[in-house]
Amino acid sequence: GGWVLLQNCHLGLDFMDELLETILTAEIQNDTFRVWITTEQHPKFPITLLQIAIKFTNEPPQGIRAGLKRTFSGISQDLLNVSNLPMWKPLLYTVAFLHSTVQERRKFGPLGWNIPYEFNSADFTASVQFIQNHLKRIDIKKGISWNTVRYMIGEVQYGGRVTDDYDKRLLNCFARVWFNESMFDSAFCFYTGYKIPVCKTLEQYFDYIQLLPAMDSPEVFGLHPNADITYQRNTSADVLDTITNIQPKESAGGSGETRESVVYRSAEDMLEKLPPDYVKARLVKMGALNSMNIFLRQEIDRMQKVITVVRTSLNDLKLAIEGTIVMSEASKNLRDALDNMYDARIPQVWRRVSWDSSTLGFWFTELLDRNAQLSTWIFQGRPKVFWITGFFNPQGFLTAMKQEATRAHKDWALDKVAIHNDVLKLTREEITSSPSEGVYIYGLYLEGAGWDKRRSILVESTPKILFVQLPVLHMFAVDSS
């Protein structure tokens, strides 16, 4: 009648099949017997075992109020009274507030943290234990060693999980702003309306936490209000994607146009607009050993691969819809192409060899635009301004430019050459000639910041404007030796 706990079962998938067979075949004498399994999500986890199990998930709560409630529900009155020093309770509440903040920032994706770290209650417990020990050892006359506290929280307890330099800088910024002598000032607040309460019992803390807003502004977490628009948009897209994925895939009866006929018409339209294959002989005439031309050839090879894959799959799809070839379950690519094209999404086989985009229409338009840039470069000569986001390997383009500059200056060494840039005040249409050295590029966007064209500096984002296009940039190489 006891319970069995098997942990981290995603690491032992072979045993899961054995476990399933044991559970299904064994004669269990006692009804109170249970098997508990802990696992991460895994695509190869036995689906039958999941279907017969009751599933529990332990998600972090949404919002500061819910996060603080959960954190304080794990705190006892004894812990609250562990120190008589007046600094103890404000420090405990501030660590709890930081714990909720670092968890809540994850929902904003890369705007919150560059890497989604698994902060958990162990980080909070370790930080509280450290502060408790630190307060026991301090000299009352000297007070708290804030550098020590900030280092332990920003670099060790929470910072120990953080691997990205910018994330580490952000965490240390929270520690620097919140953990200092001013936190004991009655006017101190994390954000307007979010103060450190003066309480003696857990009930008083819960009463205060209950008064906090149910919905938090992104500014509480140090983010711009636009971050909430991004979060809401991403959440909506996930919901709509899930709804689309669980729609029935078979053709419905009725007088309306069938899925197959919609996709067939779309495939014909795409085939008509699809550019022809590239002629490699033209590249040889341009000078095969020039570094920019080598880059161009690599881009054309990849674009040719995309065009070939798209043309082949569209032709096969037409034949399958006509019934000339069989669209069996084995031909997953064709079935996937049919389903995705009907939903205006990019077929997996195309996505694997190309780039990501929000819809099939945008993706195909980008294919034509990318192809137009490469074709213009081959037949009409080097463009005056390059659409850098239209390349498969933008970094390779800048490297080729660097190599070209190094060859033009005989006394430069490639490993000593650095790339610099100037943001111009001109748009793409206003560029009339190529620069004497380097290249002009366009197509870069700012997220999380705005651009002041007059002063050529970064500024705060304009409310409700998520992306701002940068003007033309002049990229050039300099000798840094």
Short mmCIF file of C-alpha atoms in Angstrom, two decimals:
data_model
loop_
_atom_site.label_atom_id
_atom_site.label_comp_id
_atom_site.label_asym_id
_atom_site.label_seq_id
_atom_site.Cartn_x
_atom_site.Cartn_y
_atom_site.Cartn_z
CA GLY A 1 0.00 0.00 0.00
CA GLY A 2 3.01 2.29 -0.15
CA TRP A 3 3.96 4.83 -2.82
CA VAL A 4 6.83 4.51 -5.33
CA LEU A 5 8.53 7.71 -6.60
CA LEU A 6 10.55 7.49 -9.84
CA GLN A 7 12.38 10.73 -10.63
CA ASN A 8 13.77 12.15 -13.93
CA CYS A 9 12.15 9.40 -16.00
CA HIS A 10 12.97 11.20 -19.28
CA LEU A 11 16.51 9.86 -18.70
CA GLY A 12 15.31 6.23 -18.67
CA LEU A 13 12.79 5.91 -21.48
CA ASP A 14 13.56 2.21 -22.09
CA PHE A 15 12.50 1.40 -18.53
CA MET A 16 9.21 3.28 -19.03
CA ASP A 17 7.97 0.57 -21.44
CA GLU A 18 8.90 -2.06 -18.86
CA LEU A 19 7.13 -0.06 -16.13
CA LEU A 20 3.97 0.24 -18.23
CA GLU A 21 3.88 -3.52 -18.80
CA THR A 22 4.43 -4.14 -15.07
CA ILE A 23 1.60 -1.81 -14.06
CA LEU A 24 -0.82 -3.32 -16.58
CA THR A 25 -0.03 -6.97 -15.80
CA ALA A 26 0.75 -6.99 -12.05
CA GLU A 27 -1.97 -7.94 -9.60
CA ILE A 28 -2.02 -5.02 -7.16
CA GLN A 29 -3.47 -6.15 -3.82
CA ASN A 30 -3.84 -2.78 -2.13
CA ASP A 31 -5.87 0.12 -3.58
CA THR A 32 -3.73 2.75 -1.86
CA PHE A 33 -0.62 1.80 -3.90
CA ARG A 34 0.56 4.58 -6.26
CA VAL A 35 3.45 5.11 -8.68
CA TRP A 36 4.63 8.72 -8.96
CA ILE A 37 6.76 9.73 -11.95
CA THR A 38 8.66 13.00 -12.43
CA THR A 39 9.80 13.86 -15.95
CA GLU A 40 10.63 16.68 -18.30
CA GLN A 41 8.72 16.96 -21.58
CA HIS A 42 10.15 14.49 -24.09
CA PRO A 43 8.89 13.71 -27.61
CA LYS A 44 9.66 9.97 -27.21
CA PHE A 45 7.98 9.50 -23.82
CA PRO A 46 5.52 6.53 -24.11
CA ILE A 47 2.15 8.05 -24.98
CA THR A 48 0.22 5.09 -23.52
CA LEU A 49 1.76 5.69 -20.10
CA LEU A 50 0.77 9.37 -20.29
CA GLN A 51 -2.79 8.47 -21.27
CA ILE A 52 -3.40 6.20 -18.27
CA ALA A 53 -1.74 8.61 -15.81
CA ILE A 54 -3.15 11.56 -13.89
CA LYS A 55 -0.91 14.49 -14.76
CA PHE A 56 0.26 17.20 -12.35
CA THR A 57 2.24 20.24 -13.44
CA ASN A 58 3.95 22.72 -11.13
CA GLU A 59 3.90 26.05 -12.96
CA PRO A 60 5.13 29.33 -11.45
CA PRO A 61 2.20 31.62 -10.56
CA GLN A 62 1.25 34.51 -12.84
CA GLY A 63 1.94 38.00 -11.47
CA ILE A 64 3.74 39.52 -8.49
CA ARG A 65 0.76 39.07 -6.14
CA ALA A 66 0.39 35.35 -6.86
CA GLY A 67 4.17 34.87 -6.77
CA LEU A 68 4.56 36.56 -3.37
CA LYS A 69 1.58 34.60 -1.99
CA ARG A 70 3.19 31.34 -3.03
CA THR A 71 6.61 32.35 -1.66
CA PHE A 72 5.21 33.48 1.70
CA SER A 73 3.06 30.34 1.98
CA GLY A 74 6.38 28.45 2.29
CA ILE A 75 7.60 30.75 5.10
CA SER A 76 6.82 30.01 8.76
CA GLN A 77 6.30 32.50 11.57
CA ASP A 78 9.44 31.06 13.19
CA LEU A 79 11.51 32.09 10.15
CA LEU A 80 9.94 35.53 10.29
CA ASN A 81 11.00 35.87 13.94
CA VAL A 82 14.45 34.29 13.52
CA SER A 83 16.21 37.66 13.90
CA ASN A 84 15.44 40.67 16.07
CA LEU A 85 17.38 43.02 13.80
CA PRO A 86 15.15 45.62 12.06
CA MET A 87 16.86 44.84 8.69
CA TRP A 88 15.75 41.18 8.59
CA LYS A 89 12.09 41.45 7.54
CA PRO A 90 12.62 44.09 4.78
CA LEU A 91 15.49 41.98 3.38
CA LEU A 92 13.33 38.84 3.44
CA TYR A 93 10.50 40.62 1.59
CA THR A 94 12.93 42.09 -0.98
CA VAL A 95 14.40 38.65 -1.76
CA ALA A 96 10.82 37.34 -2.18
CA PHE A 97 10.00 40.26 -4.51
CA LEU A 98 13.18 39.61 -6.54
CA HIS A 99 12.26 35.90 -6.74
CA SER A 100 8.82 36.73 -8.21
CA THR A 101 10.35 39.29 -10.59
CA VAL A 102 12.98 36.98 -12.11
CA GLN A 103 10.35 34.28 -12.63
CA GLU A 104 7.79 36.67 -14.11
CA ARG A 105 10.27 38.12 -16.62
CA ARG A 106 10.47 34.70 -18.31
CA LYS A 107 6.99 35.09 -19.82
CA PHE A 108 8.27 38.01 -21.93
CA GLY A 109 10.65 35.70 -23.84
CA PRO A 110 13.95 37.22 -25.03
CA LEU A 111 12.81 40.65 -23.80
CA GLY A 112 12.77 39.28 -20.24
CA TRP A 113 15.82 36.99 -20.33
CA ASN A 114 17.99 36.09 -23.29
CA ILE A 115 17.93 32.50 -22.01
CA PRO A 116 14.87 31.18 -20.05
CA TYR A 117 16.47 30.10 -16.74
CA GLU A 118 14.79 27.64 -14.39
CA PHE A 119 14.76 29.77 -11.25
CA ASN A 120 13.04 27.88 -8.41
CA SER A 121 12.36 27.91 -4.67
CA ALA A 122 15.84 26.50 -3.92
CA ASP A 123 17.34 29.82 -5.11
CA PHE A 124 15.04 31.73 -2.75
CA THR A 125 15.76 29.41 0.20
CA ALA A 126 19.54 29.63 -0.33
CA SER A 127 19.42 33.45 -0.55
CA VAL A 128 17.33 33.72 2.63
CA GLN A 129 19.69 31.36 4.45
CA PHE A 130 22.69 33.44 3.36
CA ILE A 131 21.10 36.71 4.57
CA GLN A 132 20.13 35.05 7.85
CA ASN A 133 23.75 33.91 8.39
CA HIS A 134 25.12 37.28 7.32
CA LEU A 135 22.96 39.18 9.81
CA LYS A 136 24.12 36.89 12.63
CA ARG A 137 27.77 37.75 11.92
CA ILE A 138 27.60 41.49 11.20
CA ASP A 139 29.01 44.18 13.45
CA ILE A 140 26.06 46.44 14.32
CA LYS A 141 28.27 49.54 14.15
CA LYS A 142 29.53 48.74 10.63
CA GLY A 143 26.15 47.52 9.39
CA ILE A 144 25.43 45.26 6.42
CA SER A 145 28.16 44.60 3.86
CA TRP A 146 26.05 45.48 0.82
CA ASN A 147 28.76 44.47 -1.67
CA THR A 148 28.74 40.98 -0.14
CA VAL A 149 24.93 40.73 -0.25
CA ARG A 150 24.76 41.97 -3.84
CA TYR A 151 27.54 39.62 -4.95
CA MET A 152 25.97 36.56 -3.32
CA ILE A 153 22.53 37.25 -4.82
CA GLY A 154 23.56 38.60 -8.24
CA GLU A 155 26.54 36.32 -8.88
CA VAL A 156 26.06 33.19 -6.75
CA GLN A 157 22.51 32.33 -5.59
CA TYR A 158 20.46 33.56 -8.58
CA GLY A 159 23.43 34.55 -10.75
CA GLY A 160 24.84 31.01 -10.54
CA ARG A 161 22.17 29.89 -13.04
CA VAL A 162 22.77 32.79 -15.42
CA THR A 163 25.10 32.14 -18.36
CA ASP A 164 24.45 35.15 -20.61
CA ASP A 165 26.58 38.27 -19.92
CA TYR A 166 23.69 40.70 -20.50
CA ASP A 167 21.38 38.65 -18.25
CA LYS A 168 24.06 38.70 -15.56
CA ARG A 169 24.33 42.48 -15.93
CA LEU A 170 20.56 42.84 -15.55
CA LEU A 171 20.47 40.65 -12.43
CA ASN A 172 23.31 42.63 -10.85
CA CYS A 173 21.40 45.81 -11.69
CA PHE A 174 18.36 44.53 -9.71
CA ALA A 175 20.68 43.65 -6.82
CA ARG A 176 22.37 47.08 -6.92
CA VAL A 177 19.13 49.11 -7.05
CA TRP A 178 17.12 47.08 -4.50
CA PHE A 179 19.76 45.93 -2.00
CA ASN A 180 21.24 49.06 -0.43
CA GLU A 181 20.75 51.28 2.60
CA SER A 182 17.89 53.20 0.94
CA MET A 183 15.63 50.11 1.08
CA PHE A 184 15.00 50.88 4.78
CA ASP A 185 13.70 54.34 3.90
CA SER A 186 9.91 54.66 4.18
CA ALA A 187 9.81 56.30 0.73
CA PHE A 188 11.53 53.32 -0.97
CA CYS A 189 9.47 51.40 -3.53
CA PHE A 190 10.26 48.83 -6.21
CA TYR A 191 7.79 50.61 -8.50
CA THR A 192 4.90 53.01 -7.84
CA GLY A 193 2.53 51.18 -5.48
CA TYR A 194 4.97 48.35 -4.66
CA LYS A 195 6.52 49.19 -1.27
CA ILE A 196 8.19 47.09 1.44
CA PRO A 197 5.47 46.59 4.10
CA VAL A 198 6.15 46.94 7.83
CA CYS A 199 4.60 43.75 9.24
CA LYS A 200 5.14 41.50 12.24
CA THR A 201 3.08 38.41 11.35
CA LEU A 202 2.51 36.31 8.25
CA GLU A 203 -1.18 37.28 8.29
CA GLN A 204 -0.22 40.95 7.98
CA TYR A 205 2.04 40.13 5.02
CA PHE A 206 -0.75 38.18 3.30
CA ASP A 207 -3.19 41.05 3.91
CA TYR A 208 -0.73 43.50 2.30
CA ILE A 209 0.04 41.17 -0.65
CA GLN A 210 -3.72 40.79 -1.27
CA LEU A 211 -3.92 44.57 -1.83
CA LEU A 212 -1.35 44.46 -4.68
CA PRO A 213 -2.70 44.74 -8.27
CA ALA A 214 -3.87 41.47 -9.87
CA MET A 215 -2.31 42.54 -13.20
CA ASP A 216 1.19 44.02 -13.17
CA SER A 217 2.57 46.59 -15.59
CA PRO A 218 5.78 45.39 -17.31
CA GLU A 219 7.46 48.45 -15.75
CA VAL A 220 7.33 46.65 -12.37
CA PHE A 221 9.88 44.19 -13.82
CA GLY A 222 11.98 46.93 -15.39
CA LEU A 223 10.45 46.54 -18.86
CA HIS A 224 8.84 49.00 -21.28
CA PRO A 225 4.98 48.92 -21.48
CA ASN A 226 5.36 47.66 -25.08
CA ALA A 227 6.68 44.36 -23.66
CA ASP A 228 3.12 43.51 -22.60
CA ILE A 229 1.90 43.90 -26.20
CA THR A 230 4.59 41.45 -27.35
CA TYR A 231 3.62 38.98 -24.59
CA GLN A 232 -0.11 39.20 -25.37
CA ARG A 233 0.54 38.83 -29.10
CA ASN A 234 2.77 35.76 -28.61
CA THR A 235 0.22 34.18 -26.25
CA SER A 236 -2.58 34.76 -28.79
CA ALA A 237 -0.43 33.29 -31.60
CA ASP A 238 0.24 30.16 -29.49
CA VAL A 239 -3.48 29.70 -28.79
CA LEU A 240 -4.40 30.15 -32.47
CA ASP A 241 -1.61 27.77 -33.54
CA THR A 242 -2.92 25.12 -31.14
CA ILE A 243 -6.49 25.57 -32.43
CA THR A 244 -5.24 25.28 -36.03
CA ASN A 245 -3.21 22.15 -35.24
CA ILE A 246 -6.19 20.27 -33.76
CA GLN A 247 -8.56 21.08 -36.63
CA PRO A 248 -9.72 18.01 -38.62
CA LYS A 249 -7.47 17.55 -41.66
CA GLU A 250 -9.82 15.58 -43.90
CA SER A 251 -11.93 17.22 -46.62
CA ALA A 252 -15.39 18.13 -45.41
CA GLY A 253 -18.48 17.41 -47.47
CA GLY A 254 -20.64 20.21 -48.82
CA SER A 255 -20.78 22.61 -51.73
CA GLY A 256 -17.74 24.68 -50.67
CA GLU A 257 -14.30 24.42 -52.24
CA THR A 258 -12.31 21.43 -50.93
CA ARG A 259 -8.94 21.71 -49.19
CA GLU A 260 -7.27 19.98 -52.15
CA SER A 261 -8.65 22.40 -54.73
CA VAL A 262 -7.60 25.42 -52.61
CA VAL A 263 -4.04 24.05 -52.26
CA TYR A 264 -3.92 23.03 -55.96
CA ARG A 265 -4.80 26.55 -57.06
CA SER A 266 -2.23 27.99 -54.63
CA ALA A 267 0.47 25.58 -55.90
CA GLU A 268 -0.22 26.56 -59.53
CA ASP A 269 0.01 30.26 -58.64
CA MET A 270 3.33 29.75 -56.85
CA LEU A 271 4.83 27.67 -59.67
CA GLU A 272 3.92 30.41 -62.11
CA LYS A 273 5.74 33.06 -60.03
CA LEU A 274 8.70 30.87 -58.99
CA PRO A 275 11.97 32.22 -60.48
CA PRO A 276 13.96 30.08 -62.98
CA ASP A 277 17.12 28.19 -62.02
CA TYR A 278 20.43 30.09 -61.87
CA VAL A 279 23.06 29.95 -64.61
CA LYS A 280 26.47 29.45 -62.94
CA ALA A 281 28.48 30.50 -66.01
CA ARG A 282 27.66 34.14 -65.31
CA LEU A 283 29.50 33.96 -61.97
CA VAL A 284 32.73 32.81 -63.64
CA LYS A 285 32.73 35.93 -65.88
CA MET A 286 32.37 38.17 -62.80
CA GLY A 287 35.62 36.88 -61.27
CA ALA A 288 35.40 33.65 -59.31
CA LEU A 289 38.15 34.49 -56.78
CA ASN A 290 36.84 37.88 -55.61
CA SER A 291 35.75 37.49 -51.96
CA MET A 292 32.35 39.17 -52.56
CA ASN A 293 31.73 36.92 -55.56
CA ILE A 294 32.60 33.82 -53.52
CA PHE A 295 29.97 34.95 -50.99
CA LEU A 296 27.49 35.56 -53.83
CA ARG A 297 28.08 32.05 -55.18
CA GLN A 298 27.39 30.54 -51.73
CA GLU A 299 24.15 32.53 -51.45
CA ILE A 300 23.07 31.46 -54.94
CA ASP A 301 23.77 27.80 -54.11
CA ARG A 302 21.48 28.03 -51.09
CA MET A 303 18.80 29.96 -52.98
CA GLN A 304 18.95 27.41 -55.80
CA LYS A 305 18.38 24.64 -53.25
CA VAL A 306 15.27 26.44 -51.92
CA ILE A 307 13.89 26.99 -55.44
CA THR A 308 14.50 23.32 -56.35
CA VAL A 309 12.83 22.00 -53.17
CA VAL A 310 9.82 24.31 -53.61
CA ARG A 311 9.41 23.46 -57.31
CA THR A 312 9.72 19.69 -56.70
CA SER A 313 7.29 19.60 -53.77
CA LEU A 314 4.71 21.81 -55.55
CA ASN A 315 4.82 19.61 -58.66
CA ASP A 316 4.54 16.43 -56.56
CA LEU A 317 1.67 17.97 -54.60
CA LYS A 318 -0.23 18.73 -57.81
CA LEU A 319 0.30 15.18 -59.04
CA ALA A 320 -0.86 13.77 -55.70
CA ILE A 321 -4.02 15.91 -55.70
CA GLU A 322 -4.74 14.83 -59.29
CA GLY A 323 -4.28 11.20 -58.21
CA THR A 324 -1.29 10.53 -60.49
CA ILE A 325 0.88 9.62 -57.47
CA VAL A 326 -0.32 8.21 -54.15
CA MET A 327 -0.29 10.49 -51.12
CA SER A 328 0.20 7.72 -48.59
CA GLU A 329 0.98 8.09 -44.91
CA ALA A 330 4.60 7.33 -45.81
CA SER A 331 4.91 10.53 -47.85
CA LYS A 332 4.87 12.76 -44.76
CA ASN A 333 6.37 15.74 -46.61
CA LEU A 334 3.47 15.89 -49.09
CA ARG A 335 0.86 15.50 -46.36
CA ASP A 336 2.62 18.19 -44.31
CA ALA A 337 2.82 20.51 -47.34
CA LEU A 338 -0.90 20.06 -48.03
CA ASP A 339 -1.92 20.75 -44.41
CA ASN A 340 0.38 23.74 -43.97
CA MET A 341 -0.39 25.38 -47.31
CA TYR A 342 -4.10 25.14 -46.56
CA ASP A 343 -3.47 26.87 -43.20
CA ALA A 344 -1.24 29.51 -44.93
CA ARG A 345 1.80 28.21 -43.05
CA ILE A 346 5.24 27.20 -44.32
CA PRO A 347 5.69 23.45 -45.05
CA GLN A 348 8.38 21.86 -42.86
CA VAL A 349 10.44 20.69 -45.85
CA TRP A 350 10.70 24.32 -47.07
CA ARG A 351 11.42 25.74 -43.63
CA ARG A 352 14.33 23.30 -43.14
CA VAL A 353 16.24 24.69 -46.14
CA SER A 354 15.22 28.34 -45.83
CA TRP A 355 14.16 30.91 -43.20
CA ASP A 356 11.32 31.48 -40.78
CA SER A 357 8.32 33.73 -41.44
CA SER A 358 4.89 34.36 -39.93
CA THR A 359 2.79 33.22 -42.91
CA LEU A 360 3.26 31.44 -46.22
CA GLY A 361 2.43 34.64 -48.13
CA PHE A 362 5.17 36.63 -46.41
CA TRP A 363 7.61 33.75 -46.88
CA PHE A 364 6.98 33.47 -50.63
CA THR A 365 7.19 37.25 -51.11
CA GLU A 366 10.54 37.19 -49.28
CA LEU A 367 11.75 34.38 -51.56
CA LEU A 368 10.99 36.55 -54.61
CA ASP A 369 12.66 39.60 -53.00
CA ARG A 370 15.78 37.66 -51.99
CA ASN A 371 16.00 36.18 -55.47
CA ALA A 372 15.57 39.65 -57.04
CA GLN A 373 18.54 41.01 -55.05
CA LEU A 374 20.81 38.11 -56.10
CA SER A 375 19.67 38.30 -59.76
CA THR A 376 20.26 42.07 -59.87
CA TRP A 377 23.76 41.55 -58.43
CA ILE A 378 24.59 38.96 -61.14
CA PHE A 379 23.13 40.69 -64.20
CA GLN A 380 23.30 44.41 -63.38
CA GLY A 381 26.39 44.53 -61.17
CA ARG A 382 26.95 45.14 -57.51
CA PRO A 383 24.00 46.92 -55.77
CA LYS A 384 24.58 50.42 -54.35
CA VAL A 385 22.90 49.35 -51.10
CA PHE A 386 22.47 45.76 -49.86
CA TRP A 387 19.42 44.26 -48.14
CA ILE A 388 21.45 42.45 -45.46
CA THR A 389 18.52 40.57 -43.93
CA GLY A 390 17.87 39.07 -47.37
CA PHE A 391 21.03 36.96 -47.13
CA PHE A 392 21.26 33.45 -45.67
CA ASN A 393 24.60 34.30 -44.05
CA PRO A 394 24.80 38.04 -43.22
CA GLN A 395 27.93 37.47 -41.12
CA GLY A 396 29.62 35.91 -44.15
CA PHE A 397 28.76 39.04 -46.16
CA LEU A 398 30.50 41.28 -43.61
CA THR A 399 33.51 38.93 -43.53
CA ALA A 400 33.75 39.09 -47.34
CA MET A 401 33.65 42.91 -47.14
CA LYS A 402 36.44 42.79 -44.53
CA GLN A 403 38.56 40.53 -46.77
CA GLU A 404 38.00 42.85 -49.72
CA ALA A 405 39.16 45.88 -47.69
CA THR A 406 42.23 43.97 -46.45
CA ARG A 407 43.26 43.09 -50.02
CA ALA A 408 42.83 46.73 -51.07
CA HIS A 409 45.29 47.83 -48.34
CA LYS A 410 48.46 45.82 -48.78
CA ASP A 411 49.83 46.63 -45.30
CA TRP A 412 46.70 45.43 -43.41
CA ALA A 413 46.55 42.03 -41.68
CA LEU A 414 43.14 40.32 -41.76
CA ASP A 415 43.20 39.32 -38.08
CA LYS A 416 43.82 42.98 -37.10
CA VAL A 417 40.93 44.36 -39.18
CA ALA A 418 37.71 45.30 -37.36
CA ILE A 419 34.29 46.20 -38.73
CA HIS A 420 32.86 49.63 -37.87
CA ASN A 421 29.58 51.25 -38.84
CA ASP A 422 27.93 54.63 -39.16
CA VAL A 423 24.15 55.02 -39.11
CA LEU A 424 23.36 57.50 -41.88
CA LYS A 425 20.42 59.91 -42.03
CA LEU A 426 19.47 58.64 -45.49
CA THR A 427 16.86 56.09 -46.51
CA ARG A 428 17.48 53.37 -49.08
CA GLU A 429 15.80 55.40 -51.85
CA GLU A 430 18.09 58.40 -51.22
CA ILE A 431 21.31 56.42 -51.86
CA THR A 432 22.57 57.27 -55.36
CA SER A 433 26.05 55.71 -55.38
CA SER A 434 28.18 53.10 -53.60
CA PRO A 435 30.61 54.26 -50.85
CA SER A 436 34.29 54.66 -51.72
CA GLU A 437 35.08 51.97 -49.12
CA GLY A 438 32.86 49.41 -47.44
CA VAL A 439 29.16 48.85 -48.20
CA TYR A 440 25.76 50.43 -47.52
CA ILE A 441 23.20 48.08 -45.92
CA TYR A 442 19.53 48.35 -44.93
CA GLY A 443 16.80 46.11 -43.51
CA LEU A 444 17.76 46.20 -39.82
CA TYR A 445 15.08 46.80 -37.19
CA LEU A 446 15.23 47.83 -33.53
CA GLU A 447 13.12 46.04 -30.92
CA GLY A 448 12.95 47.44 -27.40
CA ALA A 449 14.27 50.86 -28.41
CA GLY A 450 13.50 53.78 -30.73
CA TRP A 451 15.75 55.79 -33.06
CA ASP A 452 16.15 59.57 -33.11
CA LYS A 453 17.04 60.32 -36.77
CA ARG A 454 17.94 63.94 -36.12
CA ARG A 455 20.52 63.19 -33.40
CA SER A 456 21.33 59.63 -34.58
CA ILE A 457 20.96 58.09 -31.13
CA LEU A 458 18.94 55.35 -29.42
CA VAL A 459 15.88 56.56 -27.48
CA GLU A 460 13.08 54.92 -25.49
CA SER A 461 10.46 53.08 -27.55
CA THR A 462 7.36 54.98 -28.62
CA PRO A 463 4.27 53.47 -26.92
CA LYS A 464 2.56 50.79 -29.06
CA ILE A 465 5.35 50.79 -31.68
CA LEU A 466 7.24 47.51 -31.29
CA PHE A 467 9.69 47.68 -34.20
CA VAL A 468 11.55 50.64 -35.69
CA GLN A 469 13.43 50.41 -38.98
CA LEU A 470 16.95 51.79 -38.92
CA PRO A 471 18.13 54.07 -41.75
CA VAL A 472 20.92 52.94 -44.08
CA LEU A 473 24.15 51.88 -42.34
CA HIS A 474 27.63 52.38 -43.77
CA MET A 475 29.69 49.28 -42.87
CA PHE A 476 33.45 49.62 -43.33
CA ALA A 477 36.69 48.02 -42.16
CA VAL A 478 39.43 49.73 -40.14
CA ASP A 479 42.91 48.58 -39.20
CA SER A 480 42.93 48.18 -35.40
CA SER A 481 46.62 47.26 -35.09
#
